[in-house]
mmCIF file of C-alpha atoms in Angstrom:
data_model
loop_
_atom_site.group_PDB
_atom_site.id
_atom_site.type_symbol
_atom_site.label_atom_id
_atom_site.label_comp_id
_atom_site.label_asym_id
_atom_site.label_seq_id
_atom_site.Cartn_x
_atom_site.Cartn_y
_atom_site.Cartn_z
ATOM 1 C CA UNK A 18 -75.574 -61.617 64.470
ATOM 2 C CA UNK A 19 -79.059 -60.878 65.795
ATOM 3 C CA UNK A 20 -77.942 -57.419 66.862
ATOM 4 C CA UNK A 21 -76.518 -56.782 63.405
ATOM 5 C CA UNK A 22 -79.780 -57.838 61.737
ATOM 6 C CA UNK A 23 -81.727 -55.630 64.128
ATOM 7 C CA UNK A 24 -79.557 -52.629 63.215
ATOM 8 C CA UNK A 25 -80.108 -53.402 59.537
ATOM 9 C CA UNK A 26 -83.899 -53.620 59.894
ATOM 10 C CA UNK A 27 -83.999 -50.295 61.726
ATOM 11 C CA UNK A 28 -81.618 -48.507 59.361
ATOM 12 C CA UNK A 29 -82.689 -45.646 57.123
ATOM 13 C CA UNK A 30 -84.127 -47.067 53.838
ATOM 14 C CA UNK A 31 -81.919 -44.713 51.826
ATOM 15 C CA UNK A 32 -78.835 -46.004 53.626
ATOM 16 C CA UNK A 33 -79.853 -49.624 53.038
ATOM 17 C CA UNK A 34 -80.402 -48.991 49.322
ATOM 18 C CA UNK A 35 -77.028 -47.245 49.104
ATOM 19 C CA UNK A 36 -75.114 -50.005 50.921
ATOM 20 C CA UNK A 37 -76.782 -52.703 48.817
ATOM 21 C CA UNK A 38 -75.818 -50.753 45.699
ATOM 22 C CA UNK A 39 -72.230 -50.643 46.961
ATOM 23 C CA UNK A 40 -72.424 -54.381 47.640
ATOM 24 C CA UNK A 41 -73.494 -55.259 44.097
ATOM 25 C CA UNK A 42 -70.815 -53.045 42.553
ATOM 26 C CA UNK A 43 -68.349 -54.726 44.899
ATOM 27 C CA UNK A 44 -69.365 -58.081 43.424
ATOM 28 C CA UNK A 45 -68.569 -56.644 40.010
ATOM 29 C CA UNK A 46 -65.137 -55.579 41.255
ATOM 30 C CA UNK A 47 -64.424 -58.985 42.779
ATOM 31 C CA UNK A 48 -65.345 -60.766 39.554
ATOM 32 C CA UNK A 49 -63.292 -58.523 37.275
ATOM 33 C CA UNK A 50 -60.195 -58.430 39.477
ATOM 34 C CA UNK A 51 -60.247 -62.229 39.794
ATOM 35 C CA UNK A 52 -60.884 -63.110 36.144
ATOM 36 C CA UNK A 53 -59.468 -60.275 34.032
ATOM 37 C CA UNK A 54 -55.875 -61.481 33.645
ATOM 38 C CA UNK A 55 -56.894 -65.039 32.790
ATOM 39 C CA UNK A 56 -59.452 -63.606 30.354
ATOM 40 C CA UNK A 57 -56.809 -61.514 28.575
ATOM 41 C CA UNK A 58 -54.384 -64.416 28.377
ATOM 42 C CA UNK A 59 -56.902 -67.026 27.233
ATOM 43 C CA UNK A 60 -58.812 -64.774 24.819
ATOM 44 C CA UNK A 61 -56.078 -62.602 23.274
ATOM 45 C CA UNK A 62 -52.728 -64.265 24.180
ATOM 46 C CA UNK A 63 -51.118 -60.932 25.033
ATOM 47 C CA UNK A 64 -47.387 -60.574 25.518
ATOM 48 C CA UNK A 65 -46.047 -58.983 28.696
ATOM 49 C CA UNK A 66 -45.383 -55.783 26.765
ATOM 50 C CA UNK A 67 -48.931 -55.688 25.433
ATOM 51 C CA UNK A 68 -50.281 -56.339 28.923
ATOM 52 C CA UNK A 69 -48.237 -53.467 30.286
ATOM 53 C CA UNK A 70 -49.389 -51.114 27.526
ATOM 54 C CA UNK A 71 -53.010 -52.073 28.201
ATOM 55 C CA UNK A 72 -52.781 -50.345 31.574
ATOM 56 C CA UNK A 73 -52.548 -46.966 29.855
ATOM 57 C CA UNK A 74 -56.048 -47.045 28.304
ATOM 58 C CA UNK A 75 -57.397 -48.865 31.354
ATOM 59 C CA UNK A 76 -56.207 -46.137 33.716
ATOM 60 C CA UNK A 77 -56.769 -43.226 31.328
ATOM 61 C CA UNK A 78 -60.341 -42.589 32.608
ATOM 62 C CA UNK A 79 -58.859 -42.048 36.061
ATOM 63 C CA UNK A 80 -56.488 -39.446 34.632
ATOM 64 C CA UNK A 81 -59.292 -37.461 32.947
ATOM 65 C CA UNK A 82 -61.667 -37.877 35.874
ATOM 66 C CA UNK A 83 -61.499 -34.171 36.696
ATOM 67 C CA UNK A 84 -62.967 -33.368 33.266
ATOM 68 C CA UNK A 85 -65.622 -36.090 33.480
ATOM 69 C CA UNK A 86 -66.800 -34.874 36.881
ATOM 70 C CA UNK A 87 -66.911 -31.340 35.502
ATOM 71 C CA UNK A 88 -69.313 -32.467 32.778
ATOM 72 C CA UNK A 89 -71.530 -34.185 35.349
ATOM 73 C CA UNK A 90 -71.360 -31.402 37.945
ATOM 74 C CA UNK A 91 -74.915 -30.238 37.199
ATOM 75 C CA UNK A 92 -76.355 -33.661 38.039
ATOM 76 C CA UNK A 93 -77.178 -34.890 41.556
ATOM 77 C CA UNK A 94 -74.606 -37.351 42.882
ATOM 78 C CA UNK A 95 -77.347 -39.982 43.046
ATOM 79 C CA UNK A 96 -77.633 -39.810 39.266
ATOM 80 C CA UNK A 97 -73.866 -40.089 38.967
ATOM 81 C CA UNK A 98 -74.101 -43.393 40.804
ATOM 82 C CA UNK A 99 -76.769 -44.659 38.402
ATOM 83 C CA UNK A 100 -74.689 -43.604 35.385
ATOM 84 C CA UNK A 101 -71.513 -45.222 36.724
ATOM 85 C CA UNK A 102 -73.351 -48.480 37.430
ATOM 86 C CA UNK A 103 -74.836 -48.588 33.928
ATOM 87 C CA UNK A 104 -71.494 -47.729 32.296
ATOM 88 C CA UNK A 105 -69.877 -50.545 34.233
ATOM 89 C CA UNK A 106 -72.657 -52.969 33.285
ATOM 90 C CA UNK A 107 -72.409 -52.162 29.567
ATOM 91 C CA UNK A 108 -68.611 -52.355 29.609
ATOM 92 C CA UNK A 109 -68.468 -55.699 31.388
ATOM 93 C CA UNK A 110 -71.213 -57.207 29.213
ATOM 94 C CA UNK A 111 -69.263 -56.070 26.153
ATOM 95 C CA UNK A 112 -66.125 -57.759 27.458
ATOM 96 C CA UNK A 113 -67.991 -61.015 27.857
ATOM 97 C CA UNK A 114 -70.113 -61.097 24.708
ATOM 98 C CA UNK A 115 -69.014 -58.450 22.188
ATOM 99 C CA UNK A 116 -65.215 -58.653 22.112
ATOM 100 C CA UNK A 117 -64.245 -60.746 19.072
ATOM 101 C CA UNK A 118 -61.144 -58.585 18.603
ATOM 102 C CA UNK A 119 -58.579 -56.848 20.777
ATOM 103 C CA UNK A 120 -59.630 -53.384 19.607
ATOM 104 C CA UNK A 121 -63.306 -53.943 20.420
ATOM 105 C CA UNK A 122 -62.272 -55.236 23.817
ATOM 106 C CA UNK A 123 -60.499 -51.911 24.401
ATOM 107 C CA UNK A 124 -63.743 -50.010 23.800
ATOM 108 C CA UNK A 125 -65.670 -52.048 26.373
ATOM 109 C CA UNK A 126 -62.769 -51.899 28.814
ATOM 110 C CA UNK A 127 -62.769 -48.095 28.594
ATOM 111 C CA UNK A 128 -66.487 -47.978 29.415
ATOM 112 C CA UNK A 129 -66.061 -50.332 32.361
ATOM 113 C CA UNK A 130 -62.996 -48.455 33.621
ATOM 114 C CA UNK A 131 -64.739 -45.076 33.317
ATOM 115 C CA UNK A 132 -67.656 -46.319 35.398
ATOM 116 C CA UNK A 133 -65.355 -47.857 38.004
ATOM 117 C CA UNK A 134 -63.194 -44.757 38.386
ATOM 118 C CA UNK A 135 -66.170 -42.425 38.511
ATOM 119 C CA UNK A 136 -67.792 -44.453 41.274
ATOM 120 C CA UNK A 137 -64.678 -44.023 43.408
ATOM 121 C CA UNK A 138 -65.540 -40.324 43.650
ATOM 122 C CA UNK A 139 -69.262 -40.927 44.153
ATOM 123 C CA UNK A 140 -69.056 -43.647 46.790
ATOM 124 C CA UNK A 141 -67.521 -41.626 49.609
ATOM 125 C CA UNK A 142 -69.542 -38.483 48.838
ATOM 126 C CA UNK A 143 -72.865 -40.332 48.994
ATOM 127 C CA UNK A 144 -71.836 -42.304 52.063
ATOM 128 C CA UNK A 145 -70.757 -39.209 53.985
ATOM 129 C CA UNK A 146 -73.913 -37.345 52.990
ATOM 130 C CA UNK A 147 -75.939 -40.223 54.434
ATOM 131 C CA UNK A 148 -73.967 -40.168 57.705
ATOM 132 C CA UNK A 149 -75.077 -38.442 60.881
ATOM 133 C CA UNK A 150 -72.927 -35.752 62.450
ATOM 134 C CA UNK A 151 -69.915 -37.388 64.063
ATOM 135 C CA UNK A 152 -70.569 -40.710 62.316
ATOM 136 C CA UNK A 153 -68.578 -40.140 59.156
ATOM 137 C CA UNK A 154 -65.754 -42.505 60.108
ATOM 138 C CA UNK A 155 -68.209 -45.249 60.990
ATOM 139 C CA UNK A 156 -69.975 -44.784 57.663
ATOM 140 C CA UNK A 157 -66.728 -45.066 55.714
ATOM 141 C CA UNK A 158 -65.957 -48.234 57.665
ATOM 142 C CA UNK A 159 -69.332 -49.682 56.706
ATOM 143 C CA UNK A 160 -68.685 -48.914 53.046
ATOM 144 C CA UNK A 161 -65.247 -50.528 53.214
ATOM 145 C CA UNK A 162 -66.604 -53.617 54.960
ATOM 146 C CA UNK A 163 -69.446 -53.994 52.473
ATOM 147 C CA UNK A 164 -67.044 -53.611 49.543
ATOM 148 C CA UNK A 165 -64.647 -56.253 50.881
ATOM 149 C CA UNK A 166 -67.433 -58.709 51.643
ATOM 150 C CA UNK A 167 -68.854 -58.208 48.145
ATOM 151 C CA UNK A 168 -65.438 -58.672 46.528
ATOM 152 C CA UNK A 169 -65.076 -62.006 48.335
ATOM 153 C CA UNK A 170 -68.507 -62.995 47.005
ATOM 154 C CA UNK A 171 -67.523 -61.933 43.475
ATOM 155 C CA UNK A 172 -64.298 -63.931 43.580
ATOM 156 C CA UNK A 173 -66.302 -66.866 44.939
ATOM 157 C CA UNK A 174 -68.586 -66.704 41.902
ATOM 158 C CA UNK A 175 -65.573 -66.830 39.574
ATOM 159 C CA UNK A 176 -64.240 -69.854 41.461
ATOM 160 C CA UNK A 177 -67.622 -71.589 41.176
ATOM 161 C CA UNK A 178 -67.958 -70.835 37.455
ATOM 162 C CA UNK A 179 -64.371 -71.950 36.807
ATOM 163 C CA UNK A 180 -65.098 -75.278 38.479
ATOM 164 C CA UNK A 181 -68.403 -75.884 36.687
ATOM 165 C CA UNK A 182 -68.549 -73.954 33.401
ATOM 166 C CA UNK A 183 -65.243 -74.832 31.748
ATOM 167 C CA UNK A 184 -64.514 -72.580 28.733
ATOM 168 C CA UNK A 185 -67.705 -70.616 29.423
ATOM 169 C CA UNK A 186 -66.334 -69.254 32.690
ATOM 170 C CA UNK A 187 -65.684 -65.742 31.364
ATOM 171 C CA UNK A 188 -69.096 -65.258 29.774
ATOM 172 C CA UNK A 189 -70.854 -66.450 32.912
ATOM 173 C CA UNK A 190 -68.608 -64.386 35.178
ATOM 174 C CA UNK A 191 -68.975 -61.180 33.161
ATOM 175 C CA UNK A 192 -72.726 -61.721 32.811
ATOM 176 C CA UNK A 193 -72.967 -62.000 36.599
ATOM 177 C CA UNK A 194 -70.849 -58.843 36.953
ATOM 178 C CA UNK A 195 -73.077 -56.949 34.502
ATOM 179 C CA UNK A 196 -76.258 -58.068 36.270
ATOM 180 C CA UNK A 197 -74.776 -57.016 39.615
ATOM 181 C CA UNK A 198 -74.046 -53.559 38.181
ATOM 182 C CA UNK A 199 -77.595 -53.262 36.829
ATOM 183 C CA UNK A 200 -78.911 -54.211 40.276
ATOM 184 C CA UNK A 201 -76.800 -51.447 41.829
ATOM 185 C CA UNK A 202 -78.165 -48.937 39.286
ATOM 186 C CA UNK A 203 -81.735 -49.909 40.219
ATOM 187 C CA UNK A 204 -80.960 -49.496 43.918
ATOM 188 C CA UNK A 205 -79.313 -46.104 43.444
ATOM 189 C CA UNK A 206 -82.236 -44.959 41.288
ATOM 190 C CA UNK A 207 -84.612 -45.822 44.139
ATOM 191 C CA UNK A 208 -82.927 -43.316 46.427
ATOM 192 C CA UNK A 209 -85.192 -40.347 46.949
ATOM 193 C CA UNK A 210 -84.083 -36.962 45.685
ATOM 194 C CA UNK A 211 -81.861 -35.405 48.314
ATOM 195 C CA UNK A 212 -80.499 -38.732 49.602
ATOM 196 C CA UNK A 213 -76.757 -38.333 49.301
ATOM 197 C CA UNK A 214 -77.213 -35.727 46.554
ATOM 198 C CA UNK A 215 -75.236 -32.834 47.967
ATOM 199 C CA UNK A 216 -71.912 -32.145 46.322
ATOM 200 C CA UNK A 217 -68.950 -31.286 48.553
ATOM 201 C CA UNK A 218 -68.006 -27.634 48.633
ATOM 202 C CA UNK A 219 -65.481 -26.774 45.960
ATOM 203 C CA UNK A 220 -61.888 -26.596 47.216
ATOM 204 C CA UNK A 221 -58.838 -25.207 45.518
ATOM 205 C CA UNK A 222 -56.096 -27.610 44.492
ATOM 206 C CA UNK A 223 -53.256 -27.276 47.007
ATOM 207 C CA UNK A 224 -49.684 -27.169 45.686
ATOM 208 C CA UNK A 225 -47.009 -26.143 48.179
ATOM 209 C CA UNK A 226 -43.242 -26.684 48.100
ATOM 210 C CA UNK A 227 -43.240 -27.831 51.726
ATOM 211 C CA UNK A 228 -45.391 -30.795 50.701
ATOM 212 C CA UNK A 229 -42.998 -31.943 47.965
ATOM 213 C CA UNK A 230 -41.963 -35.091 49.860
ATOM 214 C CA UNK A 231 -45.615 -36.021 50.263
ATOM 215 C CA UNK A 232 -46.232 -35.525 46.537
ATOM 216 C CA UNK A 233 -43.158 -37.599 45.658
ATOM 217 C CA UNK A 234 -44.182 -40.429 47.976
ATOM 218 C CA UNK A 235 -47.637 -40.484 46.403
ATOM 219 C CA UNK A 236 -46.132 -40.705 42.918
ATOM 220 C CA UNK A 237 -43.813 -43.536 43.958
ATOM 221 C CA UNK A 238 -46.621 -45.339 45.773
ATOM 222 C CA UNK A 239 -48.930 -45.059 42.768
ATOM 223 C CA UNK A 240 -46.255 -46.246 40.342
ATOM 224 C CA UNK A 241 -45.277 -49.203 42.512
ATOM 225 C CA UNK A 242 -48.897 -50.149 43.096
ATOM 226 C CA UNK A 243 -49.781 -50.012 39.406
ATOM 227 C CA UNK A 244 -46.747 -52.034 38.321
ATOM 228 C CA UNK A 245 -47.287 -54.681 40.974
ATOM 229 C CA UNK A 246 -51.046 -55.008 40.484
ATOM 230 C CA UNK A 247 -50.516 -55.305 36.734
ATOM 231 C CA UNK A 248 -47.694 -57.804 36.592
ATOM 232 C CA UNK A 249 -47.944 -59.886 39.778
ATOM 233 C CA UNK A 250 -51.199 -61.583 38.674
ATOM 234 C CA UNK A 251 -49.895 -61.708 35.095
ATOM 235 C CA UNK A 252 -46.793 -63.619 36.242
ATOM 236 C CA UNK A 253 -48.966 -66.101 38.115
ATOM 237 C CA UNK A 254 -51.162 -66.644 35.041
ATOM 238 C CA UNK A 255 -48.568 -66.723 32.252
ATOM 239 C CA UNK A 256 -45.437 -68.056 33.971
ATOM 240 C CA UNK A 257 -46.916 -70.390 36.564
ATOM 241 C CA UNK A 258 -50.107 -71.290 34.703
ATOM 242 C CA UNK A 259 -52.528 -70.228 37.435
ATOM 243 C CA UNK A 260 -56.060 -71.205 36.416
ATOM 244 C CA UNK A 261 -59.133 -68.964 36.823
ATOM 245 C CA UNK A 262 -60.176 -71.089 39.805
ATOM 246 C CA UNK A 263 -56.784 -70.663 41.484
ATOM 247 C CA UNK A 264 -56.704 -66.909 40.842
ATOM 248 C CA UNK A 265 -60.221 -66.581 42.249
ATOM 249 C CA UNK A 266 -59.216 -68.604 45.307
ATOM 250 C CA UNK A 267 -56.163 -66.407 45.873
ATOM 251 C CA UNK A 268 -58.353 -63.317 45.519
ATOM 252 C CA UNK A 269 -60.768 -64.603 48.147
ATOM 253 C CA UNK A 270 -57.895 -65.223 50.553
ATOM 254 C CA UNK A 271 -56.406 -61.781 49.862
ATOM 255 C CA UNK A 272 -59.727 -59.981 50.367
ATOM 256 C CA UNK A 273 -60.388 -61.933 53.558
ATOM 257 C CA UNK A 274 -56.937 -61.205 55.003
ATOM 258 C CA UNK A 275 -57.330 -57.553 54.062
ATOM 259 C CA UNK A 276 -60.606 -57.409 55.960
ATOM 260 C CA UNK A 277 -59.105 -59.128 59.006
ATOM 261 C CA UNK A 278 -55.860 -57.159 59.216
ATOM 262 C CA UNK A 279 -57.068 -53.714 58.141
ATOM 263 C CA UNK A 280 -58.328 -52.746 61.588
ATOM 264 C CA UNK A 281 -55.255 -54.267 63.249
ATOM 265 C CA UNK A 282 -52.934 -52.244 61.031
ATOM 266 C CA UNK A 283 -54.973 -49.135 61.761
ATOM 267 C CA UNK A 284 -54.540 -49.678 65.494
ATOM 268 C CA UNK A 285 -50.814 -50.331 65.009
ATOM 269 C CA UNK A 286 -50.494 -47.080 63.062
ATOM 270 C CA UNK A 287 -52.075 -45.201 65.964
ATOM 271 C CA UNK A 288 -49.537 -46.840 68.279
ATOM 272 C CA UNK A 289 -46.244 -46.465 66.384
ATOM 273 C CA UNK A 290 -47.045 -43.628 63.979
ATOM 274 C CA UNK A 291 -47.483 -43.246 60.242
ATOM 275 C CA UNK A 292 -43.780 -42.845 59.441
ATOM 276 C CA UNK A 293 -42.760 -46.229 60.838
ATOM 277 C CA UNK A 294 -45.725 -47.898 59.156
ATOM 278 C CA UNK A 295 -44.747 -46.405 55.789
ATOM 279 C CA UNK A 296 -41.174 -47.604 56.272
ATOM 280 C CA UNK A 297 -42.308 -51.103 57.243
ATOM 281 C CA UNK A 298 -44.661 -51.179 54.260
ATOM 282 C CA UNK A 299 -41.826 -50.260 51.887
ATOM 283 C CA UNK A 300 -39.450 -52.899 53.305
ATOM 284 C CA UNK A 301 -42.076 -55.663 53.189
ATOM 285 C CA UNK A 302 -43.012 -54.792 49.610
ATOM 286 C CA UNK A 303 -39.336 -54.732 48.637
ATOM 287 C CA UNK A 304 -39.032 -58.397 49.616
ATOM 288 C CA UNK A 305 -42.360 -59.313 47.999
ATOM 289 C CA UNK A 306 -41.445 -57.683 44.681
ATOM 290 C CA UNK A 307 -37.959 -59.220 44.799
ATOM 291 C CA UNK A 308 -39.564 -62.610 45.388
ATOM 292 C CA UNK A 309 -41.666 -62.224 42.241
ATOM 293 C CA UNK A 310 -38.658 -61.021 40.249
ATOM 294 C CA UNK A 311 -36.263 -63.821 41.194
ATOM 295 C CA UNK A 312 -38.539 -66.809 41.815
#
């Protein structure tokens, strides 16, 4: 622990500001992912069909990301990070305090989702630009670790609010998420010009027939992931009556296990190869999804 603190004290100020910004946005992610399904059920009483349809506008910003990044291409990446943090803050605050109707909620959700998707492109670029030569993998690991730790903290806040605030849990949780996003915007704004600002060199989109299996697997993986992440928590909330506190507790456990096993699975992949890991992943998820379907 002392060695870790020593490394932190001696780290580049720009890197510390960046990682703290990532941490606060990670808190936002942990809060939203833990509370969103309960919020939708308790506030708008959506049907399963309505919940499924809601994923289209929620994921739409990710689909048009190529156009959004084109509009922002003239700006330094550092400013992208500030914009994404502020968009997320406004969207989450709107969800908590300015969503008396379903349609208004959609507006705020689109803002939050746009900020979240845009930061996915910014995070790695800034992190790699702040890495030393040969240290890119280590930097990505630091970002991943900080994000997971922050998500655990965010889920912990939801659990605490659910235990103490009663019906006010969502307002408190979304207020905390908005404040965390504002804090990340302040930290990113403090980065000096040139810190993580360089854009990656433009590369042509690659489309080759010999990669068709890879493309197909990505489509299937994305579809399965989206369906499961949409309806697995929804089943727990609407069918089994999982409370916000329980969902937050499950999120904390999931984030913690992900942190613990991620490196182990990486080492196992190096040992047995990617193909066997993909096959094992598919078989395990088959049983998990079947368990949800028939339980």
